[in-house]
mmCIF file of C-alpha atoms and ligand atoms in Angstrom:
data_model
loop_
_atom_site.group_PDB
_atom_site.id
_atom_site.type_symbol
_atom_site.label_atom_id
_atom_site.label_comp_id
_atom_site.label_asym_id
_atom_site.label_seq_id
_atom_site.Cartn_x
_atom_site.Cartn_y
_atom_site.Cartn_z
ATOM 1 C CA UNK A 1 -27.576 12.439 35.118
ATOM 2 C CA UNK A 2 -28.339 15.062 32.491
ATOM 3 C CA UNK A 3 -30.661 17.372 34.378
ATOM 4 C CA UNK A 4 -31.065 19.686 31.377
ATOM 5 C CA UNK A 5 -32.579 16.855 29.361
ATOM 6 C CA UNK A 6 -35.055 15.803 32.007
ATOM 7 C CA UNK A 7 -37.113 18.984 32.193
ATOM 8 C CA UNK A 8 -37.785 20.385 28.754
ATOM 9 C CA UNK A 9 -39.877 23.500 28.379
ATOM 10 C CA UNK A 10 -43.400 22.856 27.200
ATOM 11 C CA UNK A 11 -45.057 24.935 24.503
ATOM 12 C CA UNK A 12 -47.906 26.837 26.110
ATOM 13 C CA UNK A 13 -51.317 27.168 24.506
ATOM 14 C CA UNK A 14 -53.027 30.512 24.137
ATOM 15 C CA UNK A 15 -56.606 29.722 23.177
ATOM 16 C CA UNK A 16 -58.052 32.963 24.475
ATOM 17 C CA UNK A 17 -56.857 35.183 21.625
ATOM 18 C CA UNK A 18 -59.659 34.806 19.090
ATOM 19 C CA UNK A 19 -61.505 38.049 18.391
ATOM 20 C CA UNK A 20 -58.779 40.569 19.141
ATOM 21 C CA UNK A 21 -59.495 44.052 17.810
ATOM 22 C CA UNK A 22 -57.079 44.840 14.974
ATOM 23 C CA UNK A 23 -54.866 41.753 15.356
ATOM 24 C CA UNK A 24 -56.197 38.951 13.160
ATOM 25 C CA UNK A 25 -56.476 35.249 13.915
ATOM 26 C CA UNK A 26 -54.071 34.530 11.036
ATOM 27 C CA UNK A 27 -51.536 36.935 12.499
ATOM 28 C CA UNK A 28 -51.776 35.281 15.906
ATOM 29 C CA UNK A 29 -51.601 31.757 14.435
ATOM 30 C CA UNK A 30 -48.423 32.542 12.522
ATOM 31 C CA UNK A 31 -46.930 34.235 15.568
ATOM 32 C CA UNK A 32 -47.704 31.243 17.781
ATOM 33 C CA UNK A 33 -45.855 29.028 15.302
ATOM 34 C CA UNK A 34 -42.805 31.264 15.602
ATOM 35 C CA UNK A 35 -43.089 31.112 19.396
ATOM 36 C CA UNK A 36 -43.181 27.300 19.264
ATOM 37 C CA UNK A 37 -39.878 27.419 17.392
ATOM 38 C CA UNK A 38 -38.248 29.239 20.301
ATOM 39 C CA UNK A 39 -39.428 26.614 22.772
ATOM 40 C CA UNK A 40 -37.917 23.894 20.577
ATOM 41 C CA UNK A 41 -34.677 25.838 20.219
ATOM 42 C CA UNK A 42 -34.306 26.360 23.971
ATOM 43 C CA UNK A 43 -34.753 22.636 24.566
ATOM 44 C CA UNK A 44 -32.379 21.724 21.739
ATOM 45 C CA UNK A 45 -29.708 24.142 22.962
ATOM 46 C CA UNK A 46 -29.901 22.816 26.493
ATOM 47 C CA UNK A 47 -29.596 19.249 25.231
ATOM 48 C CA UNK A 48 -26.655 20.106 22.973
ATOM 49 C CA UNK A 49 -24.855 21.949 25.764
ATOM 50 C CA UNK A 50 -25.489 19.069 28.180
ATOM 51 C CA UNK A 51 -23.971 16.690 25.655
ATOM 52 C CA UNK A 52 -20.912 18.909 25.236
ATOM 53 C CA UNK A 53 -20.453 19.092 29.013
ATOM 54 C CA UNK A 54 -20.772 15.318 29.212
ATOM 55 C CA UNK A 55 -17.996 15.032 26.651
ATOM 56 C CA UNK A 56 -15.713 17.368 28.594
ATOM 57 C CA UNK A 57 -16.046 20.185 26.072
ATOM 58 C CA UNK A 58 -17.195 22.896 28.476
ATOM 59 C CA UNK A 59 -14.487 25.362 27.564
ATOM 60 C CA UNK A 60 -14.530 28.991 26.529
ATOM 61 C CA UNK A 61 -12.101 28.039 23.777
ATOM 62 C CA UNK A 62 -14.446 25.429 22.333
ATOM 63 C CA UNK A 63 -16.150 27.347 19.545
ATOM 64 C CA UNK A 64 -19.274 25.225 19.466
ATOM 65 C CA UNK A 65 -19.711 25.432 23.228
ATOM 66 C CA UNK A 66 -19.156 29.209 23.154
ATOM 67 C CA UNK A 67 -21.523 29.824 20.240
ATOM 68 C CA UNK A 68 -24.327 27.737 21.721
ATOM 69 C CA UNK A 69 -23.890 29.470 25.063
ATOM 70 C CA UNK A 70 -24.061 32.900 23.417
ATOM 71 C CA UNK A 71 -27.374 31.916 21.813
ATOM 72 C CA UNK A 72 -29.032 31.055 25.127
ATOM 73 C CA UNK A 73 -30.115 34.619 25.911
ATOM 74 C CA UNK A 74 -31.666 35.092 22.475
ATOM 75 C CA UNK A 75 -33.563 31.804 22.451
ATOM 76 C CA UNK A 76 -34.641 31.888 26.107
ATOM 77 C CA UNK A 77 -36.028 35.390 25.883
ATOM 78 C CA UNK A 78 -37.566 34.581 22.509
ATOM 79 C CA UNK A 79 -39.607 31.984 24.377
ATOM 80 C CA UNK A 80 -40.186 33.907 27.606
ATOM 81 C CA UNK A 81 -41.166 37.267 26.124
ATOM 82 C CA UNK A 82 -43.686 35.660 23.781
ATOM 83 C CA UNK A 83 -45.318 33.922 26.755
ATOM 84 C CA UNK A 84 -45.678 37.271 28.491
ATOM 85 C CA UNK A 85 -46.903 38.887 25.272
ATOM 86 C CA UNK A 86 -49.663 36.432 24.421
ATOM 87 C CA UNK A 87 -50.743 36.372 28.077
ATOM 88 C CA UNK A 88 -51.242 40.128 28.250
ATOM 89 C CA UNK A 89 -53.630 40.281 25.283
ATOM 90 C CA UNK A 90 -57.374 39.633 25.547
ATOM 91 C CA UNK A 91 -60.356 40.363 23.324
ATOM 92 C CA UNK A 92 -62.809 42.807 24.832
ATOM 93 C CA UNK A 93 -60.247 44.451 27.079
ATOM 94 C CA UNK A 94 -60.728 47.856 28.630
ATOM 95 C CA UNK A 95 -58.557 50.456 26.886
ATOM 96 C CA UNK A 96 -57.207 51.723 30.209
ATOM 97 C CA UNK A 97 -56.721 50.239 33.662
ATOM 98 C CA UNK A 98 -59.501 50.924 36.138
ATOM 99 C CA UNK A 99 -58.767 54.264 37.879
ATOM 100 C CA UNK A 100 -58.816 52.652 41.329
ATOM 101 C CA UNK A 101 -56.510 49.772 40.359
ATOM 102 C CA UNK A 102 -53.013 49.471 41.787
ATOM 103 C CA UNK A 103 -51.523 49.553 38.298
ATOM 104 C CA UNK A 104 -53.284 52.835 37.492
ATOM 105 C CA UNK A 105 -51.917 54.346 40.684
ATOM 106 C CA UNK A 106 -48.413 52.989 40.054
ATOM 107 C CA UNK A 107 -48.359 54.320 36.473
ATOM 108 C CA UNK A 108 -49.496 57.742 37.669
ATOM 109 C CA UNK A 109 -46.838 57.792 40.384
ATOM 110 C CA UNK A 110 -44.029 56.827 38.000
ATOM 111 C CA UNK A 111 -45.080 58.717 34.867
ATOM 112 C CA UNK A 112 -47.337 61.547 36.072
ATOM 113 C CA UNK A 113 -50.450 60.064 34.473
ATOM 114 C CA UNK A 114 -51.629 57.023 32.535
ATOM 115 C CA UNK A 115 -51.719 59.164 29.396
ATOM 116 C CA UNK A 116 -48.069 60.125 29.835
ATOM 117 C CA UNK A 117 -47.139 56.483 30.395
ATOM 118 C CA UNK A 118 -49.041 55.533 27.234
ATOM 119 C CA UNK A 119 -47.367 58.244 25.156
ATOM 120 C CA UNK A 120 -43.941 57.052 26.339
ATOM 121 C CA UNK A 121 -44.706 53.343 25.735
ATOM 122 C CA UNK A 122 -46.105 54.087 22.270
ATOM 123 C CA UNK A 123 -43.139 56.296 21.378
ATOM 124 C CA UNK A 124 -40.632 53.597 22.352
ATOM 125 C CA UNK A 125 -42.527 51.159 20.143
ATOM 126 C CA UNK A 126 -41.993 53.544 17.247
ATOM 127 C CA UNK A 127 -38.219 53.354 17.556
ATOM 128 C CA UNK A 128 -36.324 51.970 14.614
ATOM 129 C CA UNK A 129 -35.058 48.443 14.987
ATOM 130 C CA UNK A 130 -36.180 44.967 15.896
ATOM 131 C CA UNK A 131 -37.253 44.338 19.432
ATOM 132 C CA UNK A 132 -39.727 44.712 22.232
ATOM 133 C CA UNK A 133 -41.167 47.335 24.549
ATOM 134 C CA UNK A 134 -41.519 46.348 28.188
ATOM 135 C CA UNK A 135 -43.107 48.041 31.151
ATOM 136 C CA UNK A 136 -41.021 46.877 34.089
ATOM 137 C CA UNK A 137 -41.307 47.154 37.835
ATOM 138 C CA UNK A 138 -38.102 47.525 39.811
ATOM 139 C CA UNK A 139 -38.854 45.244 42.760
ATOM 140 C CA UNK A 140 -36.483 47.249 44.970
ATOM 141 C CA UNK A 141 -37.901 50.742 44.451
ATOM 142 C CA UNK A 142 -41.370 49.749 43.091
ATOM 143 C CA UNK A 143 -40.778 52.285 40.302
ATOM 144 C CA UNK A 144 -42.229 51.463 36.880
ATOM 145 C CA UNK A 145 -40.196 52.189 33.753
ATOM 146 C CA UNK A 146 -40.598 51.538 30.018
ATOM 147 C CA UNK A 147 -37.677 49.931 28.207
ATOM 148 C CA UNK A 148 -36.640 49.088 24.674
ATOM 149 C CA UNK A 149 -35.180 45.592 24.269
ATOM 150 C CA UNK A 150 -33.209 44.940 21.092
ATOM 151 C CA UNK A 151 -33.776 41.494 19.536
ATOM 152 C CA UNK A 152 -34.960 39.521 22.568
ATOM 153 C CA UNK A 153 -32.216 40.090 25.091
ATOM 154 C CA UNK A 154 -30.330 43.363 24.860
ATOM 155 C CA UNK A 155 -31.492 45.904 27.404
ATOM 156 C CA UNK A 156 -33.277 43.728 29.964
ATOM 157 C CA UNK A 157 -32.516 45.051 33.474
ATOM 158 C CA UNK A 158 -31.575 42.110 35.672
ATOM 159 C CA UNK A 159 -34.296 41.057 38.137
ATOM 160 C CA UNK A 160 -36.792 43.695 36.990
ATOM 161 C CA UNK A 161 -40.302 42.279 36.695
ATOM 162 C CA UNK A 162 -42.123 42.496 33.346
ATOM 163 C CA UNK A 163 -45.631 43.884 33.747
ATOM 164 C CA UNK A 164 -46.575 44.527 30.117
ATOM 165 C CA UNK A 165 -44.744 43.116 27.105
ATOM 166 C CA UNK A 166 -45.210 44.275 23.501
ATOM 167 C CA UNK A 167 -43.595 42.587 20.531
ATOM 168 C CA UNK A 168 -42.644 45.087 17.825
ATOM 169 C CA UNK A 169 -40.771 42.719 15.544
ATOM 170 C CA UNK A 170 -42.297 43.051 12.086
ATOM 171 C CA UNK A 171 -43.476 39.427 12.247
ATOM 172 C CA UNK A 172 -45.860 40.557 15.002
ATOM 173 C CA UNK A 173 -47.935 42.749 12.688
ATOM 174 C CA UNK A 174 -47.050 42.463 8.987
ATOM 175 C CA UNK A 175 -49.933 40.171 8.093
ATOM 176 C CA UNK A 176 -52.306 42.894 9.218
ATOM 177 C CA UNK A 177 -50.320 46.075 8.584
ATOM 178 C CA UNK A 178 -47.610 47.418 6.320
ATOM 179 C CA UNK A 179 -44.082 47.876 7.627
ATOM 180 C CA UNK A 180 -44.772 51.604 7.744
ATOM 181 C CA UNK A 181 -47.915 51.106 9.847
ATOM 182 C CA UNK A 182 -46.317 49.954 13.078
ATOM 183 C CA UNK A 183 -48.104 52.756 14.930
ATOM 184 C CA UNK A 184 -51.484 51.319 13.974
ATOM 185 C CA UNK A 185 -50.420 47.921 15.302
ATOM 186 C CA UNK A 186 -49.291 49.537 18.574
ATOM 187 C CA UNK A 187 -52.707 51.216 18.839
ATOM 188 C CA UNK A 188 -54.315 47.794 18.371
ATOM 189 C CA UNK A 189 -52.017 46.219 20.952
ATOM 190 C CA UNK A 190 -53.000 48.862 23.482
ATOM 191 C CA UNK A 191 -56.720 48.354 22.726
ATOM 192 C CA UNK A 192 -56.297 44.653 23.525
ATOM 193 C CA UNK A 193 -54.077 44.970 26.587
ATOM 194 C CA UNK A 194 -55.432 42.829 29.407
ATOM 195 C CA UNK A 195 -55.062 45.191 32.353
ATOM 196 C CA UNK A 196 -56.255 42.520 34.775
ATOM 197 C CA UNK A 197 -53.156 40.496 33.919
ATOM 198 C CA UNK A 198 -50.917 43.553 34.267
ATOM 199 C CA UNK A 199 -52.487 44.285 37.646
ATOM 200 C CA UNK A 200 -51.884 40.706 38.776
ATOM 201 C CA UNK A 201 -48.247 40.846 37.723
ATOM 202 C CA UNK A 202 -47.873 44.036 39.736
ATOM 203 C CA UNK A 203 -49.473 42.881 42.979
ATOM 204 C CA UNK A 204 -48.727 39.139 43.082
ATOM 205 C CA UNK A 205 -45.036 38.340 43.594
ATOM 206 C CA UNK A 206 -45.353 35.005 41.794
ATOM 207 C CA UNK A 207 -47.467 36.247 38.886
ATOM 208 C CA UNK A 208 -44.944 36.046 36.104
ATOM 209 C CA UNK A 209 -45.858 34.046 33.006
ATOM 210 C CA UNK A 210 -47.588 30.738 32.219
ATOM 211 C CA UNK A 211 -45.795 27.750 33.721
ATOM 212 C CA UNK A 212 -43.345 26.871 31.009
ATOM 213 C CA UNK A 213 -41.509 23.931 32.487
ATOM 214 C CA UNK A 214 -42.722 20.373 32.659
HETATM 215 FE FE1 LIG B 1 -42.738 37.683 18.092
#
């Protein structure tokens, strides 16, 4: 009857993150707790909206229905982007993709070189504001582009595929760094980027993020 209530999202576990270089275990533990909150909020919102629909309150003029609906993008992407983020970090990663990898070739084609891609990605991370930096692939043209996403949802190109996701909200780094040291956190993120995961997301159509639904 209420399909939204039957398939809640399940909090994913990320046990592979111990020993990151420059991102502490305490930082990750706190961040995972925040992520768990988004999973709960997505499930709660879907349940609340299902209840409103059941009661015949699905109306743009119903303020509760409208407000909950507006929050879907924020909460969903708060869950989804964190799942991408934690999945594309790994201790002992190589600082750059292997030169013969598809991702290295694709970055060079789209940005001129891996170094130029890295400079662009790092620079976007240094922008003022709360949000994320994403390396996307346009599945139509195969072109790779870096994007700034405000909060969790503003600036996401529809149907583009995330290849690399970096959280630059202050909660992502302020246990380890000062607010003015975001650049050092970005350096650490890039030292821990799991290029094997990025490669898989590029070449495998179904490689997206950990299975989040029950
Ligand atoms: Fe976060």
